PDB file of N, CA and C in Angstrom:
ATOM      1  N   MET I 619      11.907  20.070 -16.502  1.00 74.00           N
ATOM      2  CA  MET I 619      12.739  21.224 -16.257  1.00 74.00           C
ATOM      3  C   MET I 619      12.721  22.113 -17.480  1.00 74.00           C
ATOM      4  N   SER I 620      12.950  23.378 -17.246  1.00 77.00           N
ATOM      5  CA  SER I 620      12.954  24.348 -18.337  1.00 77.00           C
ATOM      6  C   SER I 620      14.129  24.137 -19.282  1.00 77.00           C
ATOM      7  N   SER I 621      15.224  23.557 -18.789  1.00 79.00           N
ATOM      8  CA  SER I 621      16.389  23.258 -19.616  1.00 79.00           C
ATOM      9  C   SER I 621      17.269  22.274 -18.861  1.00 79.00           C
ATOM     10  N   VAL I 622      18.283  21.724 -19.533  1.00 77.00           N
ATOM     11  CA  VAL I 622      19.243  20.827 -18.891  1.00 77.00           C
ATOM     12  C   VAL I 622      20.643  21.338 -19.193  1.00 77.00           C
ATOM     13  N   TYR I 623      21.489  21.360 -18.170  1.00 75.00           N
ATOM     14  CA  TYR I 623      22.885  21.763 -18.323  1.00 75.00           C
ATOM     15  C   TYR I 623      23.518  20.982 -19.467  1.00 75.00           C
ATOM     16  N   GLN I 624      24.152  21.669 -20.389  1.00 75.00           N
ATOM     17  CA  GLN I 624      24.662  21.035 -21.604  1.00 75.00           C
ATOM     18  C   GLN I 624      26.051  20.427 -21.458  1.00 75.00           C
ATOM     19  N   GLY I 625      26.768  20.699 -20.379  1.00 73.00           N
ATOM     20  CA  GLY I 625      28.117  20.182 -20.216  1.00 73.00           C
ATOM     21  C   GLY I 625      28.172  18.664 -20.149  1.00 73.00           C
ATOM     22  N   ASN I 626      27.140  18.037 -19.610  1.00 72.00           N
ATOM     23  CA  ASN I 626      27.092  16.584 -19.467  1.00 72.00           C
ATOM     24  C   ASN I 626      25.634  16.188 -19.253  1.00 72.00           C
ATOM     25  N   ILE I 627      24.868  16.146 -20.316  1.00 74.00           N
ATOM     26  CA  ILE I 627      23.420  15.931 -20.237  1.00 74.00           C
ATOM     27  C   ILE I 627      23.060  14.637 -19.516  1.00 74.00           C
ATOM     28  N   LYS I 628      23.794  13.559 -19.746  1.00 78.00           N
ATOM     29  CA  LYS I 628      23.419  12.273 -19.153  1.00 78.00           C
ATOM     30  C   LYS I 628      23.543  12.255 -17.629  1.00 78.00           C
ATOM     31  N   ASP I 629      24.338  13.142 -17.052  1.00 79.00           N
ATOM     32  CA  ASP I 629      24.502  13.187 -15.600  1.00 79.00           C
ATOM     33  C   ASP I 629      23.711  14.301 -14.923  1.00 79.00           C
ATOM     34  N   HIS I 630      22.978  15.129 -15.700  1.00 78.00           N
ATOM     35  CA  HIS I 630      22.302  16.277 -15.098  1.00 78.00           C
ATOM     36  C   HIS I 630      20.851  16.418 -15.554  1.00 78.00           C
ATOM     37  N   GLY I 631      20.199  15.327 -15.904  1.00 82.00           N
ATOM     38  CA  GLY I 631      18.819  15.359 -16.375  1.00 82.00           C
ATOM     39  C   GLY I 631      17.813  15.518 -15.251  1.00 82.00           C
ATOM     40  N   PRO I 632      16.559  15.785 -15.596  1.00 82.00           N
ATOM     41  CA  PRO I 632      15.520  16.032 -14.593  1.00 82.00           C
ATOM     42  C   PRO I 632      15.221  14.829 -13.704  1.00 82.00           C
ATOM     43  N   GLU I 633      15.522  13.624 -14.158  1.00 83.00           N
ATOM     44  CA  GLU I 633      15.254  12.441 -13.332  1.00 83.00           C
ATOM     45  C   GLU I 633      16.030  12.471 -12.018  1.00 83.00           C
ATOM     46  N   TYR I 634      17.129  13.209 -11.969  1.00 81.00           N
ATOM     47  CA  TYR I 634      17.924  13.297 -10.742  1.00 81.00           C
ATOM     48  C   TYR I 634      17.368  14.321  -9.753  1.00 81.00           C
ATOM     49  N   ALA I 635      16.352  15.070 -10.138  1.00 82.00           N
ATOM     50  CA  ALA I 635      15.743  16.053  -9.232  1.00 82.00           C
ATOM     51  C   ALA I 635      14.907  15.386  -8.151  1.00 82.00           C
ATOM     52  N   VAL I 636      14.471  14.162  -8.373  1.00 82.00           N
ATOM     53  CA  VAL I 636      13.579  13.485  -7.425  1.00 82.00           C
ATOM     54  C   VAL I 636      14.132  12.128  -6.985  1.00 82.00           C
ATOM     55  N   ASP I 637      15.458  11.959  -7.008  1.00 82.00           N
ATOM     56  CA  ASP I 637      16.052  10.668  -6.654  1.00 82.00           C
ATOM     57  C   ASP I 637      16.380  10.538  -5.173  1.00 82.00           C
ATOM     58  N   GLY I 638      16.133  11.591  -4.384  1.00 80.00           N
ATOM     59  CA  GLY I 638      16.366  11.532  -2.946  1.00 80.00           C
ATOM     60  C   GLY I 638      17.764  11.924  -2.508  1.00 80.00           C
ATOM     61  N   ILE I 639      18.674  12.124  -3.433  1.00 79.00           N
ATOM     62  CA  ILE I 639      20.037  12.537  -3.089  1.00 79.00           C
ATOM     63  C   ILE I 639      20.064  14.057  -2.999  1.00 79.00           C
ATOM     64  N   VAL I 640      20.510  14.584  -1.869  1.00 76.00           N
ATOM     65  CA  VAL I 640      20.492  16.036  -1.669  1.00 76.00           C
ATOM     66  C   VAL I 640      21.893  16.621  -1.510  1.00 76.00           C
ATOM     67  N   ASP I 641      22.912  15.922  -1.977  1.00 69.00           N
ATOM     68  CA  ASP I 641      24.282  16.447  -1.957  1.00 69.00           C
ATOM     69  C   ASP I 641      24.313  17.739  -2.763  1.00 69.00           C
ATOM     70  N   HIS I 642      24.991  18.732  -2.261  1.00 60.00           N
ATOM     71  CA  HIS I 642      24.998  20.046  -2.905  1.00 60.00           C
ATOM     72  C   HIS I 642      26.117  20.223  -3.923  1.00 60.00           C
ATOM     73  N   ASP I 643      26.950  19.212  -4.137  1.00 61.00           N
ATOM     74  CA  ASP I 643      28.086  19.330  -5.051  1.00 61.00           C
ATOM     75  C   ASP I 643      27.751  18.708  -6.393  1.00 61.00           C
ATOM     76  N   MET I 644      27.596  19.517  -7.419  1.00 61.00           N
ATOM     77  CA  MET I 644      27.226  19.038  -8.749  1.00 61.00           C
ATOM     78  C   MET I 644      28.298  18.157  -9.373  1.00 61.00           C
ATOM     79  N   TRP I 645      29.536  18.346  -9.029  1.00 66.00           N
ATOM     80  CA  TRP I 645      30.633  17.706  -9.758  1.00 66.00           C
ATOM     81  C   TRP I 645      30.917  16.286  -9.299  1.00 66.00           C
ATOM     82  N   GLY I 646      30.478  15.872  -8.119  1.00 69.00           N
ATOM     83  CA  GLY I 646      30.798  14.543  -7.643  1.00 69.00           C
ATOM     84  C   GLY I 646      29.704  13.512  -7.862  1.00 69.00           C
ATOM     85  N   ILE I 647      28.496  13.950  -8.219  1.00 75.00           N
ATOM     86  CA  ILE I 647      27.372  13.027  -8.342  1.00 75.00           C
ATOM     87  C   ILE I 647      26.515  13.390  -9.545  1.00 75.00           C
ATOM     88  N   LYS I 648      25.586  12.519  -9.867  1.00 79.00           N
ATOM     89  CA  LYS I 648      24.589  12.835 -10.892  1.00 79.00           C
ATOM     90  C   LYS I 648      23.508  13.667 -10.220  1.00 79.00           C
ATOM     91  N   THR I 649      23.228  14.828 -10.774  1.00 78.00           N
ATOM     92  CA  THR I 649      22.259  15.741 -10.173  1.00 78.00           C
ATOM     93  C   THR I 649      21.575  16.566 -11.248  1.00 78.00           C
ATOM     94  N   ALA I 650      20.335  16.910 -11.031  1.00 79.00           N
ATOM     95  CA  ALA I 650      19.616  17.750 -11.992  1.00 79.00           C
ATOM     96  C   ALA I 650      20.233  19.140 -12.004  1.00 79.00           C
ATOM     97  N   SER I 651      20.402  19.694 -13.180  1.00 78.00           N
ATOM     98  CA  SER I 651      20.933  21.053 -13.296  1.00 78.00           C
ATOM     99  C   SER I 651      20.438  21.676 -14.589  1.00 78.00           C
ATOM    100  N   SER I 652      19.938  22.893 -14.482  1.00 79.00           N
ATOM    101  CA  SER I 652      19.468  23.604 -15.670  1.00 79.00           C
ATOM    102  C   SER I 652      20.590  24.451 -16.256  1.00 79.00           C
ATOM    103  N   LYS I 653      20.354  24.962 -17.447  1.00 81.00           N
ATOM    104  CA  LYS I 653      21.237  25.981 -18.003  1.00 81.00           C
ATOM    105  C   LYS I 653      21.015  27.253 -17.191  1.00 81.00           C
ATOM    106  N   THR I 654      21.934  28.209 -17.295  1.00 80.00           N
ATOM    107  CA  THR I 654      21.707  29.513 -16.682  1.00 80.00           C
ATOM    108  C   THR I 654      20.614  30.215 -17.472  1.00 80.00           C
ATOM    109  N   GLU I 655      19.554  30.624 -16.800  1.00 80.00           N
ATOM    110  CA  GLU I 655      18.439  31.292 -17.458  1.00 80.00           C
ATOM    111  C   GLU I 655      17.720  32.193 -16.462  1.00 80.00           C
ATOM    112  N   THR I 656      16.918  33.097 -16.964  1.00 82.00           N
ATOM    113  CA  THR I 656      16.247  34.089 -16.130  1.00 82.00           C
ATOM    114  C   THR I 656      15.227  33.481 -15.174  1.00 82.00           C
ATOM    115  N   SER I 657      14.419  32.541 -15.631  1.00 83.00           N
ATOM    116  CA  SER I 657      13.356  31.971 -14.797  1.00 83.00           C
ATOM    117  C   SER I 657      13.317  30.452 -14.921  1.00 83.00           C
ATOM    118  N   PRO I 658      14.310  29.741 -14.371  1.00 82.00           N
ATOM    119  CA  PRO I 658      14.285  28.281 -14.466  1.00 82.00           C
ATOM    120  C   PRO I 658      13.105  27.713 -13.677  1.00 82.00           C
ATOM    121  N   TRP I 659      12.585  26.573 -14.120  1.00 84.00           N
ATOM    122  CA  TRP I 659      11.455  25.947 -13.440  1.00 84.00           C
ATOM    123  C   TRP I 659      11.576  24.433 -13.549  1.00 84.00           C
ATOM    124  N   ILE I 660      10.836  23.751 -12.696  1.00 84.00           N
ATOM    125  CA  ILE I 660      10.754  22.294 -12.754  1.00 84.00           C
ATOM    126  C   ILE I 660       9.306  21.896 -12.463  1.00 84.00           C
ATOM    127  N   GLN I 661       8.848  20.845 -13.120  1.00 85.00           N
ATOM    128  CA  GLN I 661       7.497  20.320 -12.923  1.00 85.00           C
ATOM    129  C   GLN I 661       7.628  18.844 -12.581  1.00 85.00           C
ATOM    130  N   VAL I 662       6.877  18.385 -11.599  1.00 86.00           N
ATOM    131  CA  VAL I 662       6.913  16.986 -11.177  1.00 86.00           C
ATOM    132  C   VAL I 662       5.533  16.375 -11.374  1.00 86.00           C
ATOM    133  N   ASP I 663       5.464  15.251 -12.085  1.00 88.00           N
ATOM    134  CA  ASP I 663       4.206  14.527 -12.301  1.00 88.00           C
ATOM    135  C   ASP I 663       4.101  13.437 -11.240  1.00 88.00           C
ATOM    136  N   LEU I 664       3.143  13.542 -10.345  1.00 89.00           N
ATOM    137  CA  LEU I 664       2.968  12.570  -9.267  1.00 89.00           C
ATOM    138  C   LEU I 664       2.216  11.320  -9.713  1.00 89.00           C
ATOM    139  N   GLN I 665       1.775  11.259 -10.951  1.00 92.00           N
ATOM    140  CA  GLN I 665       1.108  10.101 -11.549  1.00 92.00           C
ATOM    141  C   GLN I 665      -0.318   9.860 -11.057  1.00 92.00           C
ATOM    142  N   LYS I 666      -0.728  10.542  -9.981  1.00 96.00           N
ATOM    143  CA  LYS I 666      -2.096  10.410  -9.478  1.00 96.00           C
ATOM    144  C   LYS I 666      -2.374  11.591  -8.553  1.00 96.00           C
ATOM    145  N   VAL I 667      -3.623  11.786  -8.196  1.00 96.00           N
ATOM    146  CA  VAL I 667      -3.974  12.828  -7.239  1.00 96.00           C
ATOM    147  C   VAL I 667      -3.353  12.447  -5.900  1.00 96.00           C
ATOM    148  N   SER I 668      -2.582  13.350  -5.322  1.00 94.00           N
ATOM    149  CA  SER I 668      -1.860  13.062  -4.081  1.00 94.00           C
ATOM    150  C   SER I 668      -1.929  14.251  -3.142  1.00 94.00           C
ATOM    151  N   ARG I 669      -1.933  13.970  -1.858  1.00 95.00           N
ATOM    152  CA  ARG I 669      -1.846  15.043  -0.870  1.00 95.00           C
ATOM    153  C   ARG I 669      -0.368  15.390  -0.703  1.00 95.00           C
ATOM    154  N   VAL I 670      -0.051  16.665  -0.806  1.00 92.00           N
ATOM    155  CA  VAL I 670       1.317  17.139  -0.622  1.00 92.00           C
ATOM    156  C   VAL I 670       1.314  18.090   0.568  1.00 92.00           C
ATOM    157  N   ASP I 671       1.990  17.706   1.640  1.00 96.00           N
ATOM    158  CA  ASP I 671       2.031  18.531   2.845  1.00 96.00           C
ATOM    159  C   ASP I 671       3.117  19.600   2.781  1.00 96.00           C
ATOM    160  N   PHE I 672       4.226  19.301   2.141  1.00 90.00           N
ATOM    161  CA  PHE I 672       5.274  20.299   1.982  1.00 90.00           C
ATOM    162  C   PHE I 672       6.201  19.881   0.842  1.00 90.00           C
ATOM    163  N   ILE I 673       6.924  20.840   0.336  1.00 86.00           N
ATOM    164  CA  ILE I 673       7.922  20.608  -0.711  1.00 86.00           C
ATOM    165  C   ILE I 673       9.231  21.202  -0.220  1.00 86.00           C
ATOM    166  N   MET I 674      10.306  20.430  -0.310  1.00 83.00           N
ATOM    167  CA  MET I 674      11.612  20.911   0.101  1.00 83.00           C
ATOM    168  C   MET I 674      12.521  20.928  -1.127  1.00 83.00           C
ATOM    169  N   VAL I 675      13.102  22.075  -1.415  1.00 79.00           N
ATOM    170  CA  VAL I 675      13.983  22.226  -2.573  1.00 79.00           C
ATOM    171  C   VAL I 675      15.393  22.485  -2.073  1.00 79.00           C
ATOM    172  N   PHE I 676      16.348  21.712  -2.584  1.00 75.00           N
ATOM    173  CA  PHE I 676      17.758  21.899  -2.258  1.00 75.00           C
ATOM    174  C   PHE I 676      18.459  22.426  -3.495  1.00 75.00           C
ATOM    175  N   ASN I 677      19.137  23.542  -3.368  1.00 72.00           N
ATOM    176  CA  ASN I 677      19.900  24.090  -4.484  1.00 72.00           C
ATOM    177  C   ASN I 677      21.380  23.815  -4.249  1.00 72.00           C
ATOM    178  N   ARG I 678      22.134  23.817  -5.321  1.00 66.00           N
ATOM    179  CA  ARG I 678      23.583  23.639  -5.209  1.00 66.00           C
ATOM    180  C   ARG I 678      24.191  24.835  -4.493  1.00 66.00           C
ATOM    181  N   TRP I 679      25.260  24.605  -3.744  1.00 68.00           N
ATOM    182  CA  TRP I 679      25.958  25.699  -3.079  1.00 68.00           C
ATOM    183  C   TRP I 679      26.922  26.390  -4.028  1.00 68.00           C
ATOM    184  N   ASP I 680      27.321  25.713  -5.103  1.00 65.00           N
ATOM    185  CA  ASP I 680      28.325  26.271  -6.017  1.00 65.00           C
ATOM    186  C   ASP I 680      27.696  26.881  -7.265  1.00 65.00           C
ATOM    187  N   THR I 681      26.418  27.152  -7.231  1.00 61.00           N
ATOM    188  CA  THR I 681      25.711  27.610  -8.424  1.00 61.00           C
ATOM    189  C   THR I 681      25.580  29.127  -8.484  1.00 61.00           C
ATOM    190  N   PRO I 682      25.672  29.680  -9.676  1.00 60.00           N
ATOM    191  CA  PRO I 682      25.317  31.088  -9.818  1.00 60.00           C
ATOM    192  C   PRO I 682      23.796  31.211  -9.800  1.00 60.00           C
ATOM    193  N   PHE I 683      23.284  32.389  -9.555  1.00 59.00           N
ATOM    194  CA  PHE I 683      21.836  32.581  -9.637  1.00 59.00           C
ATOM    195  C   PHE I 683      21.386  32.295 -11.062  1.00 59.00           C
ATOM    196  N   GLY I 684      20.189  31.792 -11.216  1.00 55.00           N
ATOM    197  CA  GLY I 684      19.653  31.546 -12.549  1.00 55.00           C
ATOM    198  C   GLY I 684      19.685  30.096 -12.970  1.00 55.00           C
ATOM    199  N   THR I 685      20.146  29.194 -12.090  1.00 59.00           N
ATOM    200  CA  THR I 685      20.095  27.764 -12.395  1.00 59.00           C
ATOM    201  C   THR I 685      19.381  27.050 -11.261  1.00 59.00           C
ATOM    202  N   ILE I 686      18.828  25.877 -11.563  1.00 57.00           N
ATOM    203  CA  ILE I 686      18.266  25.037 -10.513  1.00 57.00           C
ATOM    204  C   ILE I 686      18.897  23.672 -10.630  1.00 57.00           C
TER     205      ILE I 686
END
């Protein structure tokens, strides 16, 4: 990720972006969250050449624009 939310780093790191939990509420669970920034991004290492048919991204419902 381009950055990690600084309010609670241990609960909002990039490892939570691919854990399969898609709850939209940042405050009740551990979830990936970036700082507010102009162009946030995330990169996922698949560890090997893999076929990817689609990518589904879930954003928080309580987030301002500029975070992922």
